[in-house]
Tab-separated table of C-alpha atoms in Angstrom:
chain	number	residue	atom	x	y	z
A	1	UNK	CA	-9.865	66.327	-75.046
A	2	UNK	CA	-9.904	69.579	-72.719
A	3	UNK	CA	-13.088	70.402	-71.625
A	4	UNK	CA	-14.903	72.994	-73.333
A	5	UNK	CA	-15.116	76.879	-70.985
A	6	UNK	CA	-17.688	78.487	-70.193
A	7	UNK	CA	-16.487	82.249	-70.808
A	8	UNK	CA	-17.808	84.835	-68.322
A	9	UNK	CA	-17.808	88.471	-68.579
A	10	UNK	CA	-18.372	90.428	-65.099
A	11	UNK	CA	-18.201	93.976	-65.407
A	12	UNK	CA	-17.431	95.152	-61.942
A	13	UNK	CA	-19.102	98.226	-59.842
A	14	UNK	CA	-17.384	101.289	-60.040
A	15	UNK	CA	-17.809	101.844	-56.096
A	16	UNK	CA	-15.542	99.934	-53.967
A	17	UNK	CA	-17.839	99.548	-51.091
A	18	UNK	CA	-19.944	97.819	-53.540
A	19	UNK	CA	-17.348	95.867	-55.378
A	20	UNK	CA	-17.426	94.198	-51.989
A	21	UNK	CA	-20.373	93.453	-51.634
A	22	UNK	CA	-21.297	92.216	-54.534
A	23	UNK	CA	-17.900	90.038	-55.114
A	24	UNK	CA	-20.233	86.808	-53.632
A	25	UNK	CA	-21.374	86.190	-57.292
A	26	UNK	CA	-18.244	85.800	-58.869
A	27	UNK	CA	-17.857	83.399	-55.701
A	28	UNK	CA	-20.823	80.936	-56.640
A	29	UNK	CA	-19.721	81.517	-60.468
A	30	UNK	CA	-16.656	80.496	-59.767
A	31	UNK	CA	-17.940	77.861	-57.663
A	32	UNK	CA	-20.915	76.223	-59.674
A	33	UNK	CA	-20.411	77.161	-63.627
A	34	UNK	CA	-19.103	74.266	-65.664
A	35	UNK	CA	-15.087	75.012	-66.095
A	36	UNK	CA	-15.651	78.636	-65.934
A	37	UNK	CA	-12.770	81.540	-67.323
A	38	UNK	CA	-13.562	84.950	-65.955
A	39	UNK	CA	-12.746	88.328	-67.796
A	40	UNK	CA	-13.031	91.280	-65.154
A	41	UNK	CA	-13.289	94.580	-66.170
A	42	UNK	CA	-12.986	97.499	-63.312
A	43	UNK	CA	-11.545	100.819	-62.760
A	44	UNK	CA	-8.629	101.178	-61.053
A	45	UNK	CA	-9.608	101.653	-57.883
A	46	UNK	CA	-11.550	98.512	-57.702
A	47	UNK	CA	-9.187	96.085	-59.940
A	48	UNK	CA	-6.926	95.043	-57.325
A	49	UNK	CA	-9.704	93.446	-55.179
A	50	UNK	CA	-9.569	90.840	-57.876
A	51	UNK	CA	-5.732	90.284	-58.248
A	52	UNK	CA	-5.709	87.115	-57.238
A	53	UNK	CA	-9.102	85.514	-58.440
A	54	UNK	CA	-8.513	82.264	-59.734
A	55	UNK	CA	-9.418	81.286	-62.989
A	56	UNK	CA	-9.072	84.967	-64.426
A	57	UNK	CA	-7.959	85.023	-68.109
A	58	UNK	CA	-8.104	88.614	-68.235
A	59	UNK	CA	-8.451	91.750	-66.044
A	60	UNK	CA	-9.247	94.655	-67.506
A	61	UNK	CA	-8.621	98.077	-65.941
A	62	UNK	CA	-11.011	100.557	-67.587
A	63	UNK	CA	-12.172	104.197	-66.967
A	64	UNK	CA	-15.425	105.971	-67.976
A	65	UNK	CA	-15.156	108.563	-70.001
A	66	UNK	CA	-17.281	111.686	-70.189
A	67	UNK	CA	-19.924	110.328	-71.815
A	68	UNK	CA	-20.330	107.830	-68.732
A	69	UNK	CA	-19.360	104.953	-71.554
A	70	UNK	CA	-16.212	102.480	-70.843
A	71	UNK	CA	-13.601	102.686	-72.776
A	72	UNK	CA	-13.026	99.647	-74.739
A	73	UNK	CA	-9.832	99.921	-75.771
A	74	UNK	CA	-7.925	97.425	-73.886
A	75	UNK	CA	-10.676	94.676	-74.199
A	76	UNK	CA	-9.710	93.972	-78.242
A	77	UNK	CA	-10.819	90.794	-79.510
A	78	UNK	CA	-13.069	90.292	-76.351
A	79	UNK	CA	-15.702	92.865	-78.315
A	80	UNK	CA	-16.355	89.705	-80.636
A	81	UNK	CA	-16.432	86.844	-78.640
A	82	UNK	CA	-19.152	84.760	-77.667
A	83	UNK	CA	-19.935	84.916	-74.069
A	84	UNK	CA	-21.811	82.427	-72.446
A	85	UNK	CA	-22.638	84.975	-69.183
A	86	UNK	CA	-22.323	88.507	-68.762
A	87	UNK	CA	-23.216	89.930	-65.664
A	88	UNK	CA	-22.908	94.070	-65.577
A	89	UNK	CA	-23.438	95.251	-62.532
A	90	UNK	CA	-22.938	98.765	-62.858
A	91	UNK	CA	-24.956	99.708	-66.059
A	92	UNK	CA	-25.291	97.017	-69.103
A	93	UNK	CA	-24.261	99.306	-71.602
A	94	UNK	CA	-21.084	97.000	-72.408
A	95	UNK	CA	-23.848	94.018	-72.093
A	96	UNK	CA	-25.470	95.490	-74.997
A	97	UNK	CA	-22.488	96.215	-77.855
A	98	UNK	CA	-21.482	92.389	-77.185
A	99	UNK	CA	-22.782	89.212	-77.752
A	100	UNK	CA	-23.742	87.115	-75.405
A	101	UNK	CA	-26.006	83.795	-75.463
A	102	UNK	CA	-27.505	85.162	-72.053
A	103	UNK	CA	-27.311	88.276	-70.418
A	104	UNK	CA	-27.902	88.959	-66.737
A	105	UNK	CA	-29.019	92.836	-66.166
A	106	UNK	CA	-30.635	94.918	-63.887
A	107	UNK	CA	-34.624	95.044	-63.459
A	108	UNK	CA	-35.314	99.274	-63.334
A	109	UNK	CA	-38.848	97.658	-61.645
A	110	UNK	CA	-37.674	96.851	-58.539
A	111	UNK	CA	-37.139	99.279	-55.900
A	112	UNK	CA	-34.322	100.472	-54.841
A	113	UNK	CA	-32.806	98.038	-51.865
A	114	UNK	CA	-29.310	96.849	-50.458
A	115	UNK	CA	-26.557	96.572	-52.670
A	116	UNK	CA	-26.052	93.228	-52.146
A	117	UNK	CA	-29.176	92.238	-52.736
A	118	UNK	CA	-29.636	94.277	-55.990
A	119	UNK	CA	-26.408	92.365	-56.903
A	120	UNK	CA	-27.883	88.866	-56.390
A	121	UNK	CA	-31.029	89.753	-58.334
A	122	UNK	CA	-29.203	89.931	-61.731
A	123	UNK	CA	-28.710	86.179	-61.341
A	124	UNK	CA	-32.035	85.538	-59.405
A	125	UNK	CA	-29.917	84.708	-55.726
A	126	UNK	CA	-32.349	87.231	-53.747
A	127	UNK	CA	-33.622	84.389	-51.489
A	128	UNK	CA	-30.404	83.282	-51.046
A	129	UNK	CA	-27.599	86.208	-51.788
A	130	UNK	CA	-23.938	84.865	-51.558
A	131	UNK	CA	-22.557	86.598	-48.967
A	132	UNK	CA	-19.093	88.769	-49.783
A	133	UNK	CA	-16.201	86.624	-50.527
A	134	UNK	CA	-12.628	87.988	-51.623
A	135	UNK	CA	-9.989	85.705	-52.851
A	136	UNK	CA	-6.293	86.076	-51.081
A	137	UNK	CA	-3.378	84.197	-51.893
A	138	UNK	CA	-1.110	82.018	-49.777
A	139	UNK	CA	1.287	84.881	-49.925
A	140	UNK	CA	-1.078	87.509	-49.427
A	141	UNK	CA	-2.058	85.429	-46.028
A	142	UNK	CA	1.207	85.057	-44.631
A	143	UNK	CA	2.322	88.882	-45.300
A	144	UNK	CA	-0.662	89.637	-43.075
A	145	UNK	CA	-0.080	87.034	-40.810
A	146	UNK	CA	3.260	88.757	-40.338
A	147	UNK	CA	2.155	92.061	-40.138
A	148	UNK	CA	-0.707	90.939	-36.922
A	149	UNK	CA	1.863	88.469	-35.353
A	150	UNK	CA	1.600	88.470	-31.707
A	151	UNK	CA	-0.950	87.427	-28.842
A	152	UNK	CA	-2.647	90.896	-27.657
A	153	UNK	CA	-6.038	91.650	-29.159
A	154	UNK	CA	-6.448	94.138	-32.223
A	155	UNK	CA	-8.865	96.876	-32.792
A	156	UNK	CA	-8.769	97.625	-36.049
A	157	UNK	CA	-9.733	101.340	-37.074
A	158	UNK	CA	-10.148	102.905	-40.247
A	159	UNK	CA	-11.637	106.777	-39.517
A	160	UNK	CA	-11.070	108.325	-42.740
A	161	UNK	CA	-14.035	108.842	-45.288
A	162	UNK	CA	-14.324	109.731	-48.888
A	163	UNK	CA	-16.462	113.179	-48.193
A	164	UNK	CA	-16.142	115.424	-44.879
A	165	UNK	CA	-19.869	115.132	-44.150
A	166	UNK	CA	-19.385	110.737	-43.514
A	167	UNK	CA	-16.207	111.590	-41.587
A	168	UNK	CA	-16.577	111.154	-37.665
A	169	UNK	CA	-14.270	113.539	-35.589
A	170	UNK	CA	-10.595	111.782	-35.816
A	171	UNK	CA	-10.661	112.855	-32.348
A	172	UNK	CA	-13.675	110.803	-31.226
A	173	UNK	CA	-12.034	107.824	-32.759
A	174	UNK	CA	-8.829	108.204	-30.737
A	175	UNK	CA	-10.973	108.704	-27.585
A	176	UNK	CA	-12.823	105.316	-28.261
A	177	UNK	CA	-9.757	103.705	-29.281
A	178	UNK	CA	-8.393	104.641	-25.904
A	179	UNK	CA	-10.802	103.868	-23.748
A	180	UNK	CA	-11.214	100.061	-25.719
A	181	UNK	CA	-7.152	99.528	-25.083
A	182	UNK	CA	-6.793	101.085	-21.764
A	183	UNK	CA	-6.166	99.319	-18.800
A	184	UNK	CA	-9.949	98.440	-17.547
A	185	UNK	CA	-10.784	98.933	-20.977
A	186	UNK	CA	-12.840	95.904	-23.534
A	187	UNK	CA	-9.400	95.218	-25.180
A	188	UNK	CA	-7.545	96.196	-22.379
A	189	UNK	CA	-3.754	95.691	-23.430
A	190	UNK	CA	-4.540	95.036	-26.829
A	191	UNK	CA	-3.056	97.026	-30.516
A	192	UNK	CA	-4.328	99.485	-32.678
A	193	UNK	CA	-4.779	98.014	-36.249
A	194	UNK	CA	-4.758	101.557	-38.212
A	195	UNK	CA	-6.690	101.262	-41.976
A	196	UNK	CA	-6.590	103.969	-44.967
A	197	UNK	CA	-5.115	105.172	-48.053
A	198	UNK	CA	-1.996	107.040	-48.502
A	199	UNK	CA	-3.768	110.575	-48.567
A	200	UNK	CA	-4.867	109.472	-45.068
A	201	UNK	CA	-1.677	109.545	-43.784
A	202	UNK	CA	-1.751	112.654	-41.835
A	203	UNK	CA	-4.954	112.698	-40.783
A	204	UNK	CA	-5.213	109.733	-38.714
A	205	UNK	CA	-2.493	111.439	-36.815
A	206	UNK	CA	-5.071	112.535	-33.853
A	207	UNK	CA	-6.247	107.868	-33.575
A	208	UNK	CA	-2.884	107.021	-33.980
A	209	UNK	CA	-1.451	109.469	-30.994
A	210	UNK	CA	-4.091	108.038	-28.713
A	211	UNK	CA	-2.104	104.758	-28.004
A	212	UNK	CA	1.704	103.865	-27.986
A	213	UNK	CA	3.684	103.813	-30.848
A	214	UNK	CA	4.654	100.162	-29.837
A	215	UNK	CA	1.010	99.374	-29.611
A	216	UNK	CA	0.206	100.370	-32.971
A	217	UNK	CA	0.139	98.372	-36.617
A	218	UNK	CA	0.410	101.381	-38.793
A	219	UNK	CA	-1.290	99.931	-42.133
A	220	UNK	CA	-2.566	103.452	-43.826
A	221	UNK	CA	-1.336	103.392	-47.196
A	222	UNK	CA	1.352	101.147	-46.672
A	223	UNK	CA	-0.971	97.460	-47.297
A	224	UNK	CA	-2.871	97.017	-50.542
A	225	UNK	CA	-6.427	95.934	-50.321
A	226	UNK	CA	-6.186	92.253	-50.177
A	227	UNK	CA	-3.357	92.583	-47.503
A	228	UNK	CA	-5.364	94.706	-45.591
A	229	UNK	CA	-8.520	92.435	-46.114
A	230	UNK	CA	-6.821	89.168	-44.805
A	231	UNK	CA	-5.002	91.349	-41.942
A	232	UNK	CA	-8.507	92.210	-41.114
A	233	UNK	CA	-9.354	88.723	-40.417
A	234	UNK	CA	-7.210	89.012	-37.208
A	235	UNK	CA	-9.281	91.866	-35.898
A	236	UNK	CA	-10.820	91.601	-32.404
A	237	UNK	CA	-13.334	94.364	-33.720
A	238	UNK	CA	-13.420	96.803	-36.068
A	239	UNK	CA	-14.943	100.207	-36.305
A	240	UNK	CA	-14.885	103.217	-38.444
A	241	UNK	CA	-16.675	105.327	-41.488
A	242	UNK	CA	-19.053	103.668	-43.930
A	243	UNK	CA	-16.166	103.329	-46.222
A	244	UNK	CA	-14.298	100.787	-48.109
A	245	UNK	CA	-12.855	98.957	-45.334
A	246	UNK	CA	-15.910	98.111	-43.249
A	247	UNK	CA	-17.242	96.443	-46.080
A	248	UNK	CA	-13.777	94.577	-46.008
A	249	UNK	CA	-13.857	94.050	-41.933
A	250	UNK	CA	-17.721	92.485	-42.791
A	251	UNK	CA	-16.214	90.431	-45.242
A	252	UNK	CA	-13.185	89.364	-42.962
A	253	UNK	CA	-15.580	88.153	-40.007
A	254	UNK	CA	-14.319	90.707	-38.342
A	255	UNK	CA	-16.891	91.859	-35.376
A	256	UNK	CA	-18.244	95.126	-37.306
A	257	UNK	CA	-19.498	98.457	-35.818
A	258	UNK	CA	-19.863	101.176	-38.898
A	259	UNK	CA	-20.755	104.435	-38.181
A	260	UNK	CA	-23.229	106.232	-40.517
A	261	UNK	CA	-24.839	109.562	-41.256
A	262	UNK	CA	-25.843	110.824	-44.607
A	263	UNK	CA	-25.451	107.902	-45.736
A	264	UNK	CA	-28.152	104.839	-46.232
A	265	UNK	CA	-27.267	102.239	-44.136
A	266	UNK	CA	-30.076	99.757	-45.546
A	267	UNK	CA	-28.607	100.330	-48.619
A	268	UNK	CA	-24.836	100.262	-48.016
A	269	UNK	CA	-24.993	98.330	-44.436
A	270	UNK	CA	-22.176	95.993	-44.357
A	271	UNK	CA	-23.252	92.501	-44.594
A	272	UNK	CA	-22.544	90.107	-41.540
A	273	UNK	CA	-23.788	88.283	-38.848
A	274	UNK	CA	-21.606	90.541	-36.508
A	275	UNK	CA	-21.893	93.810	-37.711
A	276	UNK	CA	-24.088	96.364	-36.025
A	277	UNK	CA	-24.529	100.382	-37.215
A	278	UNK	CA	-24.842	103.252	-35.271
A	279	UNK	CA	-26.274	106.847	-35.860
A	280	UNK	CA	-26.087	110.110	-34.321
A	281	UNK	CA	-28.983	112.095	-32.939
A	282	UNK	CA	-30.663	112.938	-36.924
A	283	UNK	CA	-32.259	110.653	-38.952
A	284	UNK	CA	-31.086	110.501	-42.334
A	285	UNK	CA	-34.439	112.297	-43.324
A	286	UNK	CA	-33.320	115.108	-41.394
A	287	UNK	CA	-30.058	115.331	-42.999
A	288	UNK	CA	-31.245	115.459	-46.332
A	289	UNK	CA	-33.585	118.651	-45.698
A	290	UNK	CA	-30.533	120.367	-44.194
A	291	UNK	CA	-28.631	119.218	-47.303
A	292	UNK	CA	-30.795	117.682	-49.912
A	293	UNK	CA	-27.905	116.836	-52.779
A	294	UNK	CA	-26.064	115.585	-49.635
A	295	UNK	CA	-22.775	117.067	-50.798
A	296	UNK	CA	-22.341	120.306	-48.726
A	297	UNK	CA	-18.707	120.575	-47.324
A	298	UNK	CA	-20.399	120.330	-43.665
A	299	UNK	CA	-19.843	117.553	-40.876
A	300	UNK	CA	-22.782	115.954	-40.442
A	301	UNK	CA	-21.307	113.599	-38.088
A	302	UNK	CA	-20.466	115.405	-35.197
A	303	UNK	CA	-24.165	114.484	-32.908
A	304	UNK	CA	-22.788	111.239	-32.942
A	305	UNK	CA	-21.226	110.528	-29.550
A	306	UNK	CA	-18.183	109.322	-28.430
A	307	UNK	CA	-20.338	107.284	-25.712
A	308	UNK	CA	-22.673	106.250	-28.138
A	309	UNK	CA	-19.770	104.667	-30.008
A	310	UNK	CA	-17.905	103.606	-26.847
A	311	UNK	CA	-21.196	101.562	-25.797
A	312	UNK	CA	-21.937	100.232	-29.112
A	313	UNK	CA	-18.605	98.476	-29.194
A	314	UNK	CA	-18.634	97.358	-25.570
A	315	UNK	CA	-22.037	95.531	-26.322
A	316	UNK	CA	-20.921	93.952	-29.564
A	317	UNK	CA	-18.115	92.513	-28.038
A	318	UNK	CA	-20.597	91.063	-25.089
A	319	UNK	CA	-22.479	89.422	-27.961
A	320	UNK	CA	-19.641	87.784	-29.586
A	321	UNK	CA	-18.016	86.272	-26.916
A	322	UNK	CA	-21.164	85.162	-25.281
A	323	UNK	CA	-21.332	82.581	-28.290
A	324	UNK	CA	-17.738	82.004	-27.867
């Protein structure tokens, strides 16, 4: 007799950075529920970081629409069936038009705190939150294994951002990248390991001139995200924008170094034992009275340093290989 499922629905963040973050629960679900069978539903920029989940019956790739609702359209039958656990991250308002025997939602009491930790509260994990965990396939592994192979160190570098006010100076992170790879240097002789999306392409141009072509692994839109995860596990050290793929580096074990401005970093710092942030000269505080709705098509980036950067790396590298 097969043994009865335990049907799951997640309903996935609509932010990749916290799609990440939060991607330890389906972890322990997938871990600890009794014969569990996951149905995903995500947008499409955040689908693919759960390609190759096992134990996925369905995955769902759903838009909001101008109301802010999901569109059910694709889910079908789903609408009806009984769910034993639905966790909705981003809102519960699919939670509430199904039916499950137990729901796991969001408490409005609590204050506001870090994403991963507001994550782990829907299932009561806030003493313990499962750390970020994204599932790769054996052929997912060995394309990146390809794509790193060799013996010299690689900084990995991803200095686009999603608004010009995150984005550091493209020229600051060629600079750094330099002076890491340059003879003398913390990765002295070691490649570039270039992260970001296709409409990134050209504007990496000033990080990716500041080493040799040979030198360089050119992944900007050419790896998807789970490619570019697992490559990421092969990363000496990473920096670059509080974007997508310092989440990923975090999640890699990838030595971290994000660089934030008006952003939150206790809110969207990634999570790891090796990650450290860094801030230029204004507080976020002081950011927000220049720009309260924090959208203004200003750099608020540029008081960070290129030194301040340059020693922030140096010293996280002294503090992983001292426990080497």
């Amino acid at each position: 007799m097969a043994a009865k499922t335990f049907p799951i629905l997640f309903i996935a963040p609509g932010d990749l950075r916290e799609a990440v973050l939060s991607s330890g629960l389906l972890k322990k679900l997938h871990d600890e529920a009794p014969n569990p069978k996951f149905t995903i539903i995500a947008n499409r920029r955040v689908a693919p970081l759960y390609a190759e989940m096992p134990k996925v019956e369905q995955l769902v790739v759903s838009e909001r629409t101008r109301s802010g609702r999901r569109w059910f359209g694709p889910l079908g039958p789903s609408r009806a069936r009984r769910w034993a656990l639905v966790v909705d991250l981003p809102s519960g308002v699919i939670a509430g038009r199904l039916r499950p025997r137990g729901k796991a939602l969001r408490r409005s009491e609590i204050e506001p705190a870090h994403k991963l930790i507001d994550a782990a509260r829907l299932m009561r994990l806030e003493d313990e939150p499962p750390p970020p965990y994204i599932f790769t396939s054996e052929a997912t592994e060995a394309r990146a294994a390809q794509l790193t192979d060799g013996d010299a160190p690689i900084l990995a570098v991803a200095p686009t951002a999603d608004w010009v006010g995150m984005a550091w100076p493209p020229e600051r992170f060629g600079e750094v990248a330099r002076r890491l790879l340059s003879p003398g240097g913390a990765l002295a002789g070691g490649r570039l390991m270039l992260l970001g999306d296709k409409a990134d392409v050209h504007e990496v141009d000033p990080v990716r001139s500041a080493v040799a072509r040979g030198a360089t692994i050119d992944l900007v839109g050419k790896a998807d995200l789970l490619t570019t995860f697992a490559a990421l596990k092969r990363a000496r050290l990473f920096f670059g924008s509080d974007n997508v793929f310092s989440q990923l580096a975090a999640a890699a074990g990838a030595p971290t170094l994000a660089l934030f401005g008006p952003s939150d970093d206790r809110i969207w710092r990634p999570w790891g034992v090796d990650v450290r942030v860094v801030r230029g000269a204004r507080s976020l505080d002081e950011l927000r009275r220049i720009d309260p709705p924090l959208s203004a098509q200003v750099r608020h980036m540029v008081d960070l340093s290129a030194e301040s950067v340059m020693a922030a790396a140096e010293t996280l590298l002294e503090e992983v290989a001292a426990r080497e």
